[in-house]
Tab-separated table of C-alpha atoms in Angstrom:
chain	number	residue	atom	x	y	z
A	242	MET	CA	11.428	95.770	28.408
A	243	LYS	CA	10.573	98.730	26.056
A	244	ARG	CA	13.057	99.127	23.782
A	245	GLY	CA	13.215	102.286	20.819
A	246	GLN	CA	13.213	101.313	17.456
A	247	THR	CA	16.818	101.069	15.541
A	248	PRO	CA	16.222	103.808	13.654
A	249	SER	CA	16.476	103.865	9.346
A	250	GLN	CA	19.185	105.496	7.313
A	251	THR	CA	19.550	106.455	3.586
A	252	VAL	CA	19.879	103.145	1.526
A	253	GLY	CA	22.400	105.163	-0.196
A	254	PRO	CA	23.867	105.361	-3.477
A	255	PHE	CA	25.899	102.645	-3.709
A	256	PHE	CA	23.201	100.070	-2.622
A	257	ALA	CA	23.524	97.689	-6.020
A	258	TYR	CA	26.088	94.661	-5.447
A	259	GLY	CA	24.244	94.146	-1.617
A	260	LEU	CA	20.854	93.951	-2.659
A	261	VAL	CA	20.471	93.840	-6.446
A	262	PRO	CA	23.728	92.230	-7.604
A	263	GLU	CA	22.691	90.373	-10.550
A	264	GLN	CA	20.505	93.258	-12.158
A	265	TYR	CA	24.195	95.077	-11.853
A	266	ASN	CA	26.367	92.335	-12.789
A	267	TYR	CA	28.422	92.114	-9.739
A	268	PRO	CA	29.514	88.642	-8.607
A	269	PHE	CA	27.060	87.629	-5.916
A	270	ALA	CA	23.713	86.365	-6.205
A	271	SER	CA	20.479	88.281	-5.879
A	272	LEU	CA	17.607	87.313	-3.585
A	273	ALA	CA	15.446	88.853	-5.914
A	274	ASP	CA	15.009	90.832	-8.815
A	275	GLY	CA	12.300	92.303	-11.560
A	276	GLU	CA	11.525	88.435	-12.826
A	277	MET	CA	8.698	87.129	-10.069
A	278	VAL	CA	7.444	84.592	-12.032
A	279	ASP	CA	8.599	81.133	-13.959
A	280	ASP	CA	6.375	78.701	-16.154
A	281	THR	CA	4.464	76.882	-13.335
A	282	THR	CA	3.371	80.479	-11.925
A	283	GLU	CA	-0.449	80.411	-11.348
A	284	GLY	CA	-2.159	83.128	-12.793
A	285	GLN	CA	-1.995	85.913	-15.387
A	286	ARG	CA	1.084	87.150	-16.391
A	287	ILE	CA	1.403	91.033	-16.447
A	288	ARG	CA	4.293	93.739	-16.633
A	289	VAL	CA	4.622	96.839	-14.311
A	290	LEU	CA	6.742	99.053	-15.621
A	291	GLY	CA	7.360	102.777	-14.558
A	292	HIS	CA	10.265	105.546	-13.699
A	293	VAL	CA	10.712	107.243	-10.492
A	294	TYR	CA	11.073	111.549	-10.463
A	295	ASP	CA	12.209	113.950	-8.012
A	296	GLY	CA	11.064	117.251	-7.151
A	297	ALA	CA	12.601	118.695	-10.617
A	298	GLY	CA	10.948	116.297	-12.523
A	299	ASP	CA	14.270	114.329	-13.143
A	300	LEU	CA	14.202	110.778	-13.257
A	301	VAL	CA	16.062	109.582	-9.798
A	302	PRO	CA	19.086	106.599	-11.504
A	303	ASP	CA	19.601	105.580	-8.076
A	304	ALA	CA	16.482	104.258	-6.563
A	305	ILE	CA	15.176	100.739	-5.442
A	306	ILE	CA	11.765	99.642	-5.661
A	307	GLU	CA	10.617	96.619	-3.666
A	308	ILE	CA	6.872	95.052	-5.036
A	309	TRP	CA	4.797	92.582	-2.166
A	310	GLN	CA	1.865	90.839	-3.511
A	311	ALA	CA	-0.540	88.286	-3.337
A	312	ASN	CA	-0.604	85.082	-5.518
A	313	ALA	CA	-3.720	84.765	-8.210
A	314	HIS	CA	-5.516	83.366	-4.953
A	315	GLY	CA	-5.288	86.694	-3.134
A	316	ARG	CA	-3.026	84.694	-0.752
A	317	TYR	CA	0.163	85.777	0.735
A	318	ASN	CA	3.112	82.871	0.456
A	319	HIS	CA	3.710	84.110	4.887
A	320	PRO	CA	2.474	82.636	7.563
A	321	ALA	CA	0.375	85.179	9.025
A	322	ASP	CA	-1.947	84.030	6.379
A	323	ASP	CA	-3.510	81.186	6.882
A	324	ARG	CA	-6.677	81.024	4.985
A	325	LYS	CA	-6.936	77.726	3.831
A	326	ASP	CA	-9.963	78.589	1.221
A	327	ASN	CA	-7.364	81.262	-0.994
A	328	LEU	CA	-4.804	78.347	-2.136
A	329	LEU	CA	-1.365	78.524	-2.171
A	330	ASP	CA	1.290	78.580	-4.817
A	331	PRO	CA	4.218	77.419	-3.110
A	332	ASP	CA	6.781	78.792	-5.452
A	333	PHE	CA	5.851	81.606	-5.813
A	334	LYS	CA	7.252	83.862	-3.112
A	335	GLY	CA	5.423	87.607	-3.690
A	336	PHE	CA	8.617	89.729	-3.750
A	337	GLY	CA	10.368	91.217	-6.422
A	338	ARG	CA	13.117	94.491	-6.036
A	339	MET	CA	14.690	96.161	-8.675
A	340	GLY	CA	16.765	99.530	-9.031
A	341	THR	CA	16.486	102.122	-11.509
A	342	GLY	CA	20.196	102.168	-12.753
A	343	THR	CA	20.521	99.359	-15.912
A	344	THR	CA	18.340	101.095	-18.303
A	345	PRO	CA	19.157	104.519	-20.146
A	346	ASP	CA	15.630	105.860	-18.951
A	347	ASN	CA	16.350	104.401	-15.546
A	348	ARG	CA	12.968	101.845	-15.264
A	349	PHE	CA	12.112	99.286	-13.429
A	350	VAL	CA	10.546	96.682	-14.723
A	351	PHE	CA	8.609	93.871	-12.648
A	352	ASP	CA	7.353	90.685	-14.500
A	353	THR	CA	4.831	88.907	-12.363
A	354	ILE	CA	1.188	88.065	-12.251
A	355	LYS	CA	-1.835	89.963	-11.361
A	356	PRO	CA	-2.733	89.175	-7.712
A	357	GLY	CA	-6.113	88.115	-6.508
A	358	SER	CA	-8.261	90.251	-4.204
A	359	VAL	CA	-7.407	89.791	-0.524
A	360	ASP	CA	-9.766	89.676	1.102
A	361	GLY	CA	-13.018	90.749	-0.624
A	362	ALA	CA	-12.621	93.561	0.148
A	363	GLN	CA	-9.553	94.948	-1.265
A	364	ALA	CA	-9.360	95.554	-5.189
A	365	PRO	CA	-6.050	93.949	-6.403
A	366	HIS	CA	-2.948	95.902	-5.592
A	367	LEU	CA	0.445	96.030	-5.553
A	368	ASN	CA	2.954	96.998	-1.915
A	369	VAL	CA	5.172	99.095	-2.788
A	370	VAL	CA	8.483	100.169	-0.804
A	371	VAL	CA	10.825	103.214	-2.305
A	372	LEU	CA	14.168	103.495	-1.255
A	373	MET	CA	16.754	105.820	-2.442
A	374	ARG	CA	19.573	107.950	-2.163
A	375	GLY	CA	18.638	111.163	-0.661
A	376	MET	CA	15.874	109.223	2.049
A	377	LEU	CA	16.445	108.832	5.212
A	378	LEU	CA	13.691	106.058	5.659
A	379	HIS	CA	11.473	104.732	2.865
A	380	ALA	CA	8.498	104.962	1.676
A	381	TYR	CA	5.348	102.779	1.238
A	382	THR	CA	2.620	103.209	-2.076
A	383	ARG	CA	0.166	100.675	-3.459
A	384	LEU	CA	-0.495	100.446	-6.993
A	385	TYR	CA	-3.754	99.628	-8.663
A	386	PHE	CA	-4.997	98.633	-11.589
A	387	SER	CA	-6.613	100.968	-14.354
A	388	ASP	CA	-8.769	97.749	-15.764
A	389	GLU	CA	-10.444	97.010	-11.920
A	390	GLU	CA	-12.985	100.048	-12.015
A	391	ASP	CA	-15.617	98.625	-9.559
A	392	ALA	CA	-13.099	96.922	-6.745
A	393	ASN	CA	-11.032	99.651	-7.100
A	394	ALA	CA	-14.452	102.049	-6.007
A	395	ALA	CA	-14.807	99.550	-3.549
A	396	ASP	CA	-11.528	99.487	-2.022
A	397	PRO	CA	-11.232	100.681	1.494
A	398	VAL	CA	-7.507	102.152	1.089
A	399	LEU	CA	-8.254	103.799	-2.254
A	400	SER	CA	-11.321	105.133	-1.180
A	401	SER	CA	-9.345	107.094	2.097
A	402	VAL	CA	-7.217	108.665	-0.351
A	403	PRO	CA	-8.899	112.525	-1.123
A	404	GLU	CA	-10.379	111.717	-4.699
A	405	ASP	CA	-7.919	114.342	-6.760
A	406	ARG	CA	-4.874	112.206	-5.305
A	407	ARG	CA	-6.047	108.727	-6.494
A	408	GLU	CA	-5.217	108.665	-9.722
A	409	THR	CA	-1.005	108.771	-8.314
A	410	LEU	CA	-2.188	105.213	-7.175
A	411	ILE	CA	-3.562	103.817	-10.611
A	412	ALA	CA	-1.342	102.137	-12.780
A	413	HIS	CA	-2.758	102.374	-16.713
A	414	ARG	CA	-2.925	99.598	-18.706
A	415	ASP	CA	-0.012	100.701	-22.078
A	416	VAL	CA	-2.265	98.281	-25.174
A	417	ASP	CA	0.221	99.965	-27.793
A	418	LEU	CA	3.002	96.944	-26.289
A	419	PRO	CA	2.286	93.296	-26.416
A	420	GLY	CA	1.329	91.115	-23.071
A	421	ARG	CA	-0.529	92.856	-20.812
A	422	VAL	CA	2.169	96.089	-19.291
A	423	TYR	CA	0.651	98.849	-16.995
A	424	ARG	CA	2.893	101.718	-17.180
A	425	PHE	CA	3.021	103.275	-13.099
A	426	ASP	CA	5.552	105.844	-12.629
A	427	ILE	CA	6.137	107.769	-8.861
A	428	HIS	CA	6.631	111.340	-8.191
A	429	MET	CA	8.054	112.040	-5.322
A	430	GLN	CA	7.233	115.775	-4.927
A	431	GLY	CA	5.147	118.244	-7.105
A	432	GLU	CA	1.601	118.336	-8.364
A	433	ARG	CA	1.225	114.630	-9.016
A	434	GLU	CA	3.753	113.509	-6.003
A	435	THR	CA	2.421	110.026	-5.464
A	436	VAL	CA	0.851	108.977	-2.481
A	437	PHE	CA	2.746	107.813	0.072
A	438	PHE	CA	0.845	106.045	3.339
A	439	ASP	CA	1.523	106.143	6.947
A	440	VAL	CA	1.377	101.991	7.244
B	38	MET	CA	2.552	113.756	14.727
B	39	MET	CA	0.382	112.614	17.320
B	40	GLY	CA	-1.546	108.897	16.127
B	41	SER	CA	0.915	108.472	13.757
B	42	ASN	CA	2.030	104.652	12.644
B	43	ARG	CA	5.439	105.361	12.602
B	44	ASP	CA	7.562	106.534	15.327
B	45	TRP	CA	8.784	110.457	14.764
B	46	ASP	CA	10.964	110.013	18.053
B	47	SER	CA	12.770	107.385	16.537
B	48	GLN	CA	12.550	107.576	12.607
B	49	PRO	CA	13.944	110.653	10.609
B	50	PRO	CA	12.103	112.715	8.739
B	51	PHE	CA	11.941	112.467	4.672
B	52	ILE	CA	13.269	115.935	4.842
B	53	HIS	CA	16.746	117.125	6.265
B	54	THR	CA	18.331	120.095	4.546
B	55	ASP	CA	21.531	119.131	5.809
B	56	TYR	CA	21.094	116.260	3.808
B	57	LYS	CA	20.590	118.422	0.411
B	58	SER	CA	19.301	115.456	-1.924
B	59	THR	CA	16.349	114.597	0.444
B	60	VAL	CA	15.535	118.084	-0.724
B	61	LEU	CA	14.064	116.991	-4.083
B	62	ARG	CA	13.360	113.697	-2.868
B	63	GLY	CA	11.495	113.260	-0.057
B	64	PRO	CA	7.696	113.335	0.089
B	65	THR	CA	6.121	116.631	0.911
B	66	LYS	CA	2.378	116.064	1.480
B	67	PRO	CA	1.552	114.321	4.554
B	68	LEU	CA	1.379	110.598	4.782
B	69	ILE	CA	-2.204	108.690	4.603
B	70	PRO	CA	-2.637	107.267	7.262
B	71	ILE	CA	-4.515	103.206	6.890
B	72	SER	CA	-5.408	100.314	9.033
B	73	GLN	CA	-2.872	97.696	8.797
B	74	THR	CA	-5.032	94.508	6.233
B	75	LEU	CA	-2.927	91.027	5.359
B	76	SER	CA	-0.786	93.317	2.903
B	77	GLU	CA	0.912	94.975	5.833
B	78	LEU	CA	0.872	92.621	8.275
B	79	THR	CA	2.636	89.932	6.037
B	80	GLY	CA	6.203	90.237	4.241
B	81	PRO	CA	8.931	88.532	2.474
B	82	VAL	CA	10.107	85.220	3.822
B	83	TYR	CA	13.885	84.790	3.540
B	84	GLY	CA	15.700	82.013	5.841
B	85	HIS	CA	18.371	79.757	6.423
B	86	GLU	CA	17.863	78.315	2.510
B	87	ALA	CA	18.780	81.831	1.171
B	88	VAL	CA	22.067	81.995	2.682
B	89	GLY	CA	24.986	80.360	1.112
B	90	GLU	CA	28.282	78.743	2.820
B	91	LEU	CA	30.282	81.696	2.959
B	92	ASP	CA	27.538	84.427	2.961
B	93	ALA	CA	28.272	85.340	5.997
B	94	ASP	CA	32.325	86.306	6.013
B	95	MET	CA	32.936	88.841	3.900
B	96	THR	CA	36.725	88.109	4.858
B	97	ARG	CA	36.592	85.350	2.702
B	98	ASN	CA	33.443	85.430	0.200
B	99	ALA	CA	35.240	87.784	-2.537
B	100	ARG	CA	39.358	85.817	-2.418
B	101	VAL	CA	40.763	86.120	-5.564
B	102	ASN	CA	44.214	85.419	-5.124
B	103	GLY	CA	44.729	86.475	-1.001
B	104	GLU	CA	43.198	87.536	2.143
B	105	PRO	CA	41.355	91.197	1.849
B	106	LEU	CA	42.887	94.142	3.550
B	107	GLY	CA	42.215	95.475	6.607
B	108	GLU	CA	41.403	94.813	10.220
B	109	ARG	CA	38.975	91.698	10.480
B	110	ILE	CA	36.021	91.830	12.582
B	111	ILE	CA	33.100	89.976	13.867
B	112	VAL	CA	29.774	91.860	14.079
B	113	ALA	CA	26.745	90.233	16.183
B	114	GLY	CA	23.998	91.094	18.346
B	115	ARG	CA	20.535	90.409	18.185
B	116	VAL	CA	17.248	91.377	16.124
B	117	VAL	CA	14.264	91.812	18.276
B	118	ASP	CA	11.038	93.599	18.820
B	119	GLU	CA	10.119	96.681	20.688
B	120	ASP	CA	9.072	94.331	23.533
B	121	ASP	CA	12.446	92.514	23.409
B	122	ARG	CA	10.990	89.340	21.789
B	123	PRO	CA	13.392	87.665	19.616
B	124	ILE	CA	12.825	87.693	15.783
B	125	PRO	CA	14.282	84.479	14.380
B	126	ASN	CA	14.935	83.179	11.132
B	127	THR	CA	14.842	86.730	9.694
B	128	LEU	CA	17.410	87.717	6.552
B	129	VAL	CA	20.037	90.687	7.305
B	130	GLU	CA	21.449	91.644	4.433
B	131	VAL	CA	24.812	93.868	4.735
B	132	TRP	CA	26.677	95.564	2.065
B	133	GLN	CA	29.560	98.286	3.016
B	134	CYS	CA	32.714	99.989	1.334
B	135	ASN	CA	36.288	98.323	2.330
B	136	SER	CA	39.315	99.633	4.065
B	137	SER	CA	40.224	102.185	1.971
B	138	GLY	CA	36.516	103.771	2.280
B	139	ARG	CA	35.544	103.257	-1.566
B	140	TYR	CA	33.007	101.073	-2.685
B	141	VAL	CA	32.948	98.282	-5.316
B	142	HIS	CA	29.865	99.733	-6.913
B	143	GLU	CA	31.179	101.194	-10.249
B	144	ALA	CA	29.374	104.491	-9.422
B	145	ASP	CA	32.230	105.492	-6.180
B	146	GLN	CA	35.081	107.686	-8.195
B	147	HIS	CA	36.505	108.273	-4.635
B	148	ASP	CA	40.256	107.623	-5.023
B	149	ALA	CA	41.151	104.906	-2.812
B	150	PRO	CA	41.956	102.051	-3.609
B	151	LEU	CA	39.998	98.939	-4.551
B	152	ASP	CA	40.498	95.303	-2.875
B	153	PRO	CA	40.615	92.230	-5.387
B	154	ASN	CA	40.048	90.414	-1.972
B	155	PHE	CA	36.952	92.183	-0.674
B	156	LEU	CA	33.612	92.961	-2.339
B	157	GLY	CA	31.747	93.873	1.128
B	158	ALA	CA	28.595	92.223	0.539
B	159	GLY	CA	26.967	89.127	2.379
B	160	ARG	CA	23.936	87.888	4.376
B	161	CYS	CA	23.178	86.321	6.828
B	162	VAL	CA	19.676	85.198	8.620
B	163	THR	CA	19.224	84.948	12.602
B	164	ASP	CA	18.693	81.686	15.239
B	165	GLU	CA	15.713	80.730	17.298
B	166	ASN	CA	17.107	83.710	19.424
B	167	GLY	CA	17.002	86.438	17.109
B	168	ARG	CA	21.418	86.739	17.202
B	169	TYR	CA	22.730	87.262	13.908
B	170	GLU	CA	26.840	86.962	13.727
B	171	PHE	CA	28.780	88.110	10.493
B	172	ARG	CA	32.661	88.847	9.658
B	173	THR	CA	34.205	91.467	7.926
B	174	ILE	CA	36.875	94.296	7.215
B	175	LYS	CA	36.235	97.235	9.502
B	176	PRO	CA	35.354	99.674	6.537
B	177	GLY	CA	36.717	103.024	6.336
B	178	ALA	CA	35.649	106.984	5.902
B	179	TYR	CA	34.855	108.302	3.129
B	180	PRO	CA	34.298	111.964	1.494
B	181	TRP	CA	31.294	112.649	-0.239
B	182	ARG	CA	29.676	115.810	-1.883
B	183	ASN	CA	27.404	116.696	0.289
B	184	HIS	CA	28.717	120.215	1.403
B	185	PRO	CA	32.678	121.032	1.430
B	186	ASN	CA	34.683	118.740	3.387
B	187	ALA	CA	32.158	116.192	4.129
B	188	TRP	CA	32.909	112.854	5.349
B	189	ARG	CA	31.113	110.044	6.487
B	190	PRO	CA	31.764	108.477	9.844
B	191	ASN	CA	32.495	104.395	9.186
B	192	HIS	CA	29.686	102.355	8.875
B	193	ILE	CA	27.565	99.363	7.341
B	194	HIS	CA	24.777	99.013	5.422
B	195	LEU	CA	22.102	96.396	7.052
B	196	SER	CA	18.777	95.538	5.525
B	197	LEU	CA	15.938	93.428	7.278
B	198	PHE	CA	12.595	92.717	6.490
B	199	GLY	CA	11.261	91.254	9.991
B	200	ALA	CA	8.155	89.450	10.590
B	201	SER	CA	6.208	92.057	7.961
B	202	PHE	CA	5.839	94.766	5.612
B	203	VAL	CA	6.003	97.112	8.512
B	204	SER	CA	8.920	96.117	9.878
B	205	ARG	CA	10.612	96.801	6.640
B	206	LEU	CA	14.154	98.557	8.517
B	207	VAL	CA	17.220	99.774	6.433
B	208	THR	CA	19.645	101.599	8.439
B	209	GLN	CA	23.688	101.958	9.066
B	210	MET	CA	25.550	100.451	11.796
B	211	TYR	CA	28.556	103.133	13.258
B	212	PHE	CA	31.588	102.475	15.791
B	213	PRO	CA	32.001	103.920	19.056
B	214	GLY	CA	33.424	107.164	19.137
B	215	ASP	CA	33.117	108.281	15.798
B	216	PRO	CA	34.641	111.936	15.403
B	217	LEU	CA	32.937	112.192	12.609
B	218	PHE	CA	29.245	112.101	14.058
B	219	GLU	CA	28.795	115.457	14.937
B	220	PHE	CA	29.599	116.775	11.115
B	221	ASP	CA	27.594	113.674	9.142
B	222	PRO	CA	23.932	114.917	8.057
B	223	ILE	CA	22.605	111.457	7.289
B	224	PHE	CA	23.314	110.291	11.378
B	225	ASN	CA	22.349	113.461	12.658
B	226	GLY	CA	19.127	112.983	10.831
B	227	VAL	CA	18.226	110.906	13.602
B	228	PRO	CA	16.283	112.729	15.710
B	229	GLN	CA	18.194	112.979	19.284
B	230	GLY	CA	18.102	110.524	21.618
B	231	ALA	CA	17.680	107.850	18.699
B	232	ARG	CA	21.146	108.159	17.134
B	233	GLU	CA	22.993	106.208	19.515
B	234	ARG	CA	21.071	103.390	18.868
B	235	MET	CA	22.704	103.493	15.690
B	236	ILE	CA	26.356	103.017	17.255
B	237	SER	CA	27.739	99.293	17.927
B	238	SER	CA	29.125	98.361	20.967
B	239	PHE	CA	33.057	97.310	21.471
B	240	ASP	CA	32.621	93.627	22.764
B	241	LEU	CA	35.449	91.644	23.880
B	242	SER	CA	33.584	88.361	24.479
B	243	LEU	CA	32.610	88.725	20.725
B	244	THR	CA	36.500	88.890	20.212
B	245	GLU	CA	38.158	86.318	18.667
B	246	PRO	CA	41.778	85.728	20.072
B	247	GLU	CA	44.686	86.385	17.245
B	248	PHE	CA	41.896	86.945	14.816
B	249	ALA	CA	39.629	89.257	14.924
B	250	LEU	CA	37.903	92.417	17.535
B	251	GLY	CA	34.255	91.722	18.226
B	252	TYR	CA	31.288	94.574	17.965
B	253	ASN	CA	27.958	94.145	19.381
B	254	PHE	CA	25.216	95.554	17.694
B	255	ASP	CA	21.123	94.999	18.696
B	256	ILE	CA	18.448	95.994	15.951
B	257	VAL	CA	14.952	96.647	17.108
B	258	LEU	CA	12.597	96.338	14.749
B	259	ARG	CA	8.588	98.117	14.949
B	260	GLY	CA	6.067	95.482	15.305
B	261	PRO	CA	2.473	95.623	13.864
B	262	LYS	CA	0.157	97.466	16.157
B	263	ALA	CA	-1.608	96.126	18.800
B	264	THR	CA	-5.212	96.291	17.661
B	265	PRO	CA	-4.538	95.816	13.593
B	266	MET	CA	-7.777	96.282	11.455
B	267	GLU	CA	-9.854	98.054	13.935
B	268	ASP	CA	-9.677	101.503	13.553
């Protein structure tokens, strides 16, 4: 029996105490937040920070960003990825989520590790889901790293994006900040509209 | 949209002008199709270990000095894919306003009372047959500022990951016979023919005598394409 998909509806303005309660100081345990690593996680520590802009160029204060990524060996912590050659890092789940409503400049910040190449062909990347009030369904995008030029040039997904829009998917290293920090702003509309994928 | 990975007969568009805040927030350029790789065919895994003892009972998980006010209900159903196959051990996250139509969220300025004994956040996990169940208080309707005299129908927010990143779903469950459906641009943002899939059904067999009424709500998640990686 074929059943029709349940339609998507907006996450609304009041998702915080359900999805990211601890970030917003509500008395309910968070399953995930922007801190995706601990002392035992293998791989190079990175910080990804950015903002979400609407079509008027204004900051979106009530978006929620979700990250799904492979570990330092390029393996996903999921039963469908059973490649033995890519080691599992059992304590690294690879999922983070953060709302944009708890800092004065409405930023999201993820402390994580740089993922390995998933299958040799794909450049290191983070899979990103964008949800907010004013979106009836979520949008998918990807984050690639500015210092992976050769891998990016060979990446099949990035190569399928018109050249003049690829830049919207590249997170740039900010060398003025301590640690390894990449900046990645998401533009919902406008000249710099982020590329969103039909996955 | 022929050949799209997403089912636009079931899913709402990014921009639906009756829902005003979509106008500046929905992407305007065409989505770029990609083949599904391991990045799309995997996703976050949260099972029974992620759920605390009272997480699935919102009538109890935030009590301070008594019981929450309002009508107790039991919501249950199956999480399945489009072929009606159960999706076991998958997380269902839930949040909602209280019986007066007020959210705990500090940005909610609706002039209706908060309930000190109700938070309105919970979670549960499907069993091996894809079944889930939670207990809560029936949420109230509330006004919002989309247009003059705009009111949201009673609804509960639900968030699911399913088997992979492509099955991600955030939706709202409604209640049968709500007179506000025809005026709600969020409900009506979904194509005609698919909207009723968001409406739960009253189910006497789910009720608990002398305690709570029961509503059934099945959730159908999108599966991966039949032939991944071969575009």
